[in-house]
PDB file of C-alpha atoms in Angstrom:
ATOM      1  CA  UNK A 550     -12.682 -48.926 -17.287  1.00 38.00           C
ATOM      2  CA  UNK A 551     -11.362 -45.951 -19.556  1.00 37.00           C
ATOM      3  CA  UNK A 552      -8.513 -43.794 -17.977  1.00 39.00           C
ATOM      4  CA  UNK A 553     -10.957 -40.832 -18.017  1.00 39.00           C
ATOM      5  CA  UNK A 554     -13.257 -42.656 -15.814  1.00 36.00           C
ATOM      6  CA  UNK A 555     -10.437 -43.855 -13.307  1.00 35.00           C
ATOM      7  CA  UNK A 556      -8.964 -40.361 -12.918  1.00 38.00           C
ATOM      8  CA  UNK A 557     -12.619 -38.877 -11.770  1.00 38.00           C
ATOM      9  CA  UNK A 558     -12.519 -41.640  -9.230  1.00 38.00           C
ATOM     10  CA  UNK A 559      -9.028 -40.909  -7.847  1.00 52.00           C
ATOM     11  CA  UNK A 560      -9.406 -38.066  -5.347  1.00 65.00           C
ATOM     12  CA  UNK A 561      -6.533 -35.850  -4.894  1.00 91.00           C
ATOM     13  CA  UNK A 562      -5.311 -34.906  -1.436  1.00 97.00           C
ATOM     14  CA  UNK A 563      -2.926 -32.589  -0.229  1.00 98.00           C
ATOM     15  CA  UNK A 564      -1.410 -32.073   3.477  1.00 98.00           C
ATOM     16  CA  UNK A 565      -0.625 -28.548   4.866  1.00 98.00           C
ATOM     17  CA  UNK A 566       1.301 -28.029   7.687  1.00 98.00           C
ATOM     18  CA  UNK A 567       1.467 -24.806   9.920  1.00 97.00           C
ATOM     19  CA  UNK A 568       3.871 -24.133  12.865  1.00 95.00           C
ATOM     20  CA  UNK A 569       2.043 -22.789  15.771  1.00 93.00           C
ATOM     21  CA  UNK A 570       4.794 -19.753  16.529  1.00 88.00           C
ATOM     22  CA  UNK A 571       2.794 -16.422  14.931  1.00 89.00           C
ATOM     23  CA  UNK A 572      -0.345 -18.185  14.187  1.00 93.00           C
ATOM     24  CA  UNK A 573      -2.623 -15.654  13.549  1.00 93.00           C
ATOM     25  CA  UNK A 574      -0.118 -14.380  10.870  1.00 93.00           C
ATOM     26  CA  UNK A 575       0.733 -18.361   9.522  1.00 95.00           C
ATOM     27  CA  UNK A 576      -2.545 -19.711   9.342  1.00 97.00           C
ATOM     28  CA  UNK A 577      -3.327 -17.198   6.493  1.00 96.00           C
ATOM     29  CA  UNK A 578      -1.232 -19.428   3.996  1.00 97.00           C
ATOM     30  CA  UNK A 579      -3.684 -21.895   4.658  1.00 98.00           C
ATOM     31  CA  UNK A 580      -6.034 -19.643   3.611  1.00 98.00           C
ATOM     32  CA  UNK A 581      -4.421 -18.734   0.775  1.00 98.00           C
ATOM     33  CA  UNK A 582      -3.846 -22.404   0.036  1.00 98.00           C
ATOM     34  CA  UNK A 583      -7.760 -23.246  -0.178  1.00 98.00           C
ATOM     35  CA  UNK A 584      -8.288 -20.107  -2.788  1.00 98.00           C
ATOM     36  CA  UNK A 585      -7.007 -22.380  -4.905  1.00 98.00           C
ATOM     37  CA  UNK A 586      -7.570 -25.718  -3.769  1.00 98.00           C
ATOM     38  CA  UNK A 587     -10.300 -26.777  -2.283  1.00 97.00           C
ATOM     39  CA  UNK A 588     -10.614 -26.669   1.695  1.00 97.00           C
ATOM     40  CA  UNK A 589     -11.751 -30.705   1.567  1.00 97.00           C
ATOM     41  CA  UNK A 590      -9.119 -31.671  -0.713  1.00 97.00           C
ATOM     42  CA  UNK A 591      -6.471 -30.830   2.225  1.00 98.00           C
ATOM     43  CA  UNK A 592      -5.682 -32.133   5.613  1.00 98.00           C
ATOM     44  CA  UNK A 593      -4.655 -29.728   7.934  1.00 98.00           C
ATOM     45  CA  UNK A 594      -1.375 -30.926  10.362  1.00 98.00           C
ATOM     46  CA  UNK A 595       0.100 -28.289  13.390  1.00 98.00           C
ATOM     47  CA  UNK A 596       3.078 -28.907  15.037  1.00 97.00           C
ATOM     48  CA  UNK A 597       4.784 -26.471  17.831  1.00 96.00           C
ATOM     49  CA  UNK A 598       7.836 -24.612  15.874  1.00 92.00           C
ATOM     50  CA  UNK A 599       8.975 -24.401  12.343  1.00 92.00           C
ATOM     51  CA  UNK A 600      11.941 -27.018  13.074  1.00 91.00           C
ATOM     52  CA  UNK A 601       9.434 -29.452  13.650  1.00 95.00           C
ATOM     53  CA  UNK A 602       7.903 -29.259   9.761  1.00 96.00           C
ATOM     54  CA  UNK A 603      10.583 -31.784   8.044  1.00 97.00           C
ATOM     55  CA  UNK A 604       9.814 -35.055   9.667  1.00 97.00           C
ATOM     56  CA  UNK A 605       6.193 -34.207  10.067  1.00 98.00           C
ATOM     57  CA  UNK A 606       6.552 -33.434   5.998  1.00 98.00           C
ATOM     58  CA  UNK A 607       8.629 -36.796   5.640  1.00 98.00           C
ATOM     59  CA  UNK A 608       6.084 -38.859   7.965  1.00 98.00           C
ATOM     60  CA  UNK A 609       2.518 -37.527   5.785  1.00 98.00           C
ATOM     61  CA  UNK A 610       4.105 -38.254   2.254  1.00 97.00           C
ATOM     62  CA  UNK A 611       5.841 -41.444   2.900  1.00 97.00           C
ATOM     63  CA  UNK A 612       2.017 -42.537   3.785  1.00 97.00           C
ATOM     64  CA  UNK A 613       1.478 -42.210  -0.342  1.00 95.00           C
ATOM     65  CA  UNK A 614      -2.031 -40.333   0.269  1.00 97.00           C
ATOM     66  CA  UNK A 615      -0.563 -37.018  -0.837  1.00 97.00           C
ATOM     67  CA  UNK A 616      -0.013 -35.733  -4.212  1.00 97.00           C
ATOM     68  CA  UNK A 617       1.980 -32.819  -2.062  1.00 98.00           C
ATOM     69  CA  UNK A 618       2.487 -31.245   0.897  1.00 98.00           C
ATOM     70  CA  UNK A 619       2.696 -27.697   1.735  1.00 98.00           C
ATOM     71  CA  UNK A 620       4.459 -26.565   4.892  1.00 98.00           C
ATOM     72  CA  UNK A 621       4.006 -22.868   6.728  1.00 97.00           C
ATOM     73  CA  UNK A 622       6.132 -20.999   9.259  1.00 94.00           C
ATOM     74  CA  UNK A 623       7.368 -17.510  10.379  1.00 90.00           C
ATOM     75  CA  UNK A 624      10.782 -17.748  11.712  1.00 83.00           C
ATOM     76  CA  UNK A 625      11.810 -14.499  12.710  1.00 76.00           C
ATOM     77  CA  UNK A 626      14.978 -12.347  13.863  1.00 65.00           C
ATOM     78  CA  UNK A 627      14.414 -12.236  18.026  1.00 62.00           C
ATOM     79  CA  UNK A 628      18.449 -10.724  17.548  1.00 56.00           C
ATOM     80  CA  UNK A 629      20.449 -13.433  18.708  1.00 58.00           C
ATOM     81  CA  UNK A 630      20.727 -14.875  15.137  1.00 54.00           C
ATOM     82  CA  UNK A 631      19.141 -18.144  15.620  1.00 63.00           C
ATOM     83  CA  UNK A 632      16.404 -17.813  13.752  1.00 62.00           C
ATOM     84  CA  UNK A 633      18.864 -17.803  10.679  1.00 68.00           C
ATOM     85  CA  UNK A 634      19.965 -21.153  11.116  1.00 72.00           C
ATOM     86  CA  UNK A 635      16.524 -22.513  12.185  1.00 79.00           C
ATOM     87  CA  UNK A 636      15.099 -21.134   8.160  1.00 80.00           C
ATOM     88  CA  UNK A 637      18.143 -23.015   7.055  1.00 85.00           C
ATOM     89  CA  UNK A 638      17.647 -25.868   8.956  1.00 88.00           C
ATOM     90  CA  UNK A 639      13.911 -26.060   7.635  1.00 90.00           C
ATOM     91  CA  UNK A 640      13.954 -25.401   4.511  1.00 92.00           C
ATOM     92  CA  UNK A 641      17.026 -27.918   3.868  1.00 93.00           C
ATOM     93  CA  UNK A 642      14.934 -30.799   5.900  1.00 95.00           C
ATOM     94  CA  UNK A 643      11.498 -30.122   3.643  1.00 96.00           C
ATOM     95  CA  UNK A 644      13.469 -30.162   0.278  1.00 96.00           C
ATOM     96  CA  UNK A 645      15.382 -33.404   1.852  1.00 97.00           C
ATOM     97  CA  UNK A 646      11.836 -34.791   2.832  1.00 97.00           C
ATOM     98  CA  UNK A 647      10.762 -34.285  -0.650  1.00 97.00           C
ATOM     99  CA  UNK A 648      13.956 -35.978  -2.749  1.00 97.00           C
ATOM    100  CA  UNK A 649      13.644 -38.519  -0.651  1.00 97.00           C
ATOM    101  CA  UNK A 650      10.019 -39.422  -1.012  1.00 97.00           C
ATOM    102  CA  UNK A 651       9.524 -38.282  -4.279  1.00 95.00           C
ATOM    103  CA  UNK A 652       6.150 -36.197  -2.676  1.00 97.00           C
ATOM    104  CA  UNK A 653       6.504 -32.125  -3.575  1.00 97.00           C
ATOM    105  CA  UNK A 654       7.052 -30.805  -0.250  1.00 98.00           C
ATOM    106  CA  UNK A 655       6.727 -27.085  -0.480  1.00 97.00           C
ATOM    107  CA  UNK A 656       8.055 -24.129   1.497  1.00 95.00           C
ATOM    108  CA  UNK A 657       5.902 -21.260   2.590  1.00 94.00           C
ATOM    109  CA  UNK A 658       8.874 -20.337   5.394  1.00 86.00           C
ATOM    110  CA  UNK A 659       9.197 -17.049   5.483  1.00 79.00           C
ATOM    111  CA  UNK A 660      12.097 -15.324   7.695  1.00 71.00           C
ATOM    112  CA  UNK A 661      11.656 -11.464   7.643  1.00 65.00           C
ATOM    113  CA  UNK A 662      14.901  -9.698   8.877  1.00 61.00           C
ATOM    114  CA  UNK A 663      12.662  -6.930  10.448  1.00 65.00           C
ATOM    115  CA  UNK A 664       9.765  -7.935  12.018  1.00 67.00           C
ATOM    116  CA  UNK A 665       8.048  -6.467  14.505  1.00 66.00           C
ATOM    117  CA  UNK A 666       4.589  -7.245  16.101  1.00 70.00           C
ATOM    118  CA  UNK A 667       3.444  -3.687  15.186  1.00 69.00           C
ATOM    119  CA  UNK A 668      -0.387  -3.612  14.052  1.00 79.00           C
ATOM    120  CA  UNK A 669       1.679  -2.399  10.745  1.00 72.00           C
ATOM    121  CA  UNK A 670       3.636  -5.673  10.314  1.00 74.00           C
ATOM    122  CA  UNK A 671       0.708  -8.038  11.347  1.00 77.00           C
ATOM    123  CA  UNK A 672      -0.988  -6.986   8.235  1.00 83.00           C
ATOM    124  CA  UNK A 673       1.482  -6.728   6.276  1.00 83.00           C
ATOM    125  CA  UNK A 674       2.763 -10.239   6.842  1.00 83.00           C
ATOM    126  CA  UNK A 675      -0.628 -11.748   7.130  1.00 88.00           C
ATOM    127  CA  UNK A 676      -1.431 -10.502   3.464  1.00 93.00           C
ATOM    128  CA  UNK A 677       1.796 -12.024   2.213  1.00 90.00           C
ATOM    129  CA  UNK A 678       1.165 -15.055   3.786  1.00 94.00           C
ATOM    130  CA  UNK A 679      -2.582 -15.169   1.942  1.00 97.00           C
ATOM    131  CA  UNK A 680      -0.211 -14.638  -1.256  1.00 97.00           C
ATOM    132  CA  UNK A 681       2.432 -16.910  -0.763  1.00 97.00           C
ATOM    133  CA  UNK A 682      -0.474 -19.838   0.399  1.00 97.00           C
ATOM    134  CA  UNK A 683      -1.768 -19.269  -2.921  1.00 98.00           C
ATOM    135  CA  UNK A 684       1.321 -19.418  -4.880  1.00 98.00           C
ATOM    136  CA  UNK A 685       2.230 -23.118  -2.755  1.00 98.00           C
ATOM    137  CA  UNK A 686      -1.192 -24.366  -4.368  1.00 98.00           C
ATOM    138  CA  UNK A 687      -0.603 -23.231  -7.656  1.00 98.00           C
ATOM    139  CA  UNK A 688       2.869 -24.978  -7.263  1.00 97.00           C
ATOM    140  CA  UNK A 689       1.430 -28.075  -5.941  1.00 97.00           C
ATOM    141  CA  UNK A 690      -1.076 -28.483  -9.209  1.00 97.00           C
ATOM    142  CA  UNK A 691       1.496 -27.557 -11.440  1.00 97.00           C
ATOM    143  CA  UNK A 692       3.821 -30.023 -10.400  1.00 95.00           C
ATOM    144  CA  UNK A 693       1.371 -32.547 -10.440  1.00 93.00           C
ATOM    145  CA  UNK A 694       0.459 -32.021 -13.594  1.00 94.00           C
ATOM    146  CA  UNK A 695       4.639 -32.450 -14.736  1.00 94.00           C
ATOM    147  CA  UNK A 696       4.426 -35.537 -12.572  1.00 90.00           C
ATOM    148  CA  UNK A 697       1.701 -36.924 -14.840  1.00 90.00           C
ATOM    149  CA  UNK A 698       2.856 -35.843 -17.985  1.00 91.00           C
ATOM    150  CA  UNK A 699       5.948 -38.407 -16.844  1.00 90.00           C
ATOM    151  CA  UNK A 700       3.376 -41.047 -15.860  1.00 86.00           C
ATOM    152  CA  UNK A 701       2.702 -40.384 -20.186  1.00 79.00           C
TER     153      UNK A 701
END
């Protein structure tokens, strides 16, 4: 069978992962994510909190059905400071999850210093997440593509 051939029989998936805090302004990344690739191409994973993204990031790629996984969360300031060691915490485990698996695990965390759940901020942040969803897909084919060109 010619490589050509094989490669239109391998289907690629991807996992996304959204925190359930701020929902209705996280689960636009997702749909930012399927503007570029397709909405059957991805499974969809929640879990409760942002800190909870890592190991559920670590547990989908070391299953080797995912050419990456994208992983979405508003963290924000509620002024006693912990939120900046939660985005720390986060981000750290999902590029940890990644180097260890060798799966792209990528990082639509955001943590605003001034949020505010003004009907102002709400659409703000829900058009950035649209953006940023979109930029985590164009990451994810990208480095795919690198990953093949090492395959040769």
């Amino acid at each position: 069978m010619s490589r050509k051939r094989r490669s239109h029989m391998t289907h690629t998936r991807y996992a996304f992962i959204k925190a359930g805090w701020h929902a209705d302004i996280v689960d636009q990344a997702l749909v930012g994510f399927q503007q570029i690739i397709p909405a059957e191409d991805i499974d969809v994973f929640d879990v409760p909190g942002a800190f909870e993204m890592p190991l559920a990031a670590k547990d989908l790629a070391v299953t080797g059905k995912y050419a990456a996984i994208a992983a979405a969360a508003l963290v924000v300031d509620g002024g006693i400071y912990r939120h900046d060691f939660v985005a720390q915490a986060v981000v750290s485990g999902l590029m940890q999850a990644g180097l260890e698996t060798g799966v792209p695990v990528l990082s639509v965390s955001l943590t605003p210093h001034h949020f505010q759940e003004t009907d102002h901020h709400m659409t703000i942040y829900r058009e950035h997440f649209v953006l940023k969803g979109r930029e985590a897909a164009e990451a994810a084919l990208k480095i795919g593509k690198f990953k093949a060109q090492l395959k040769g």
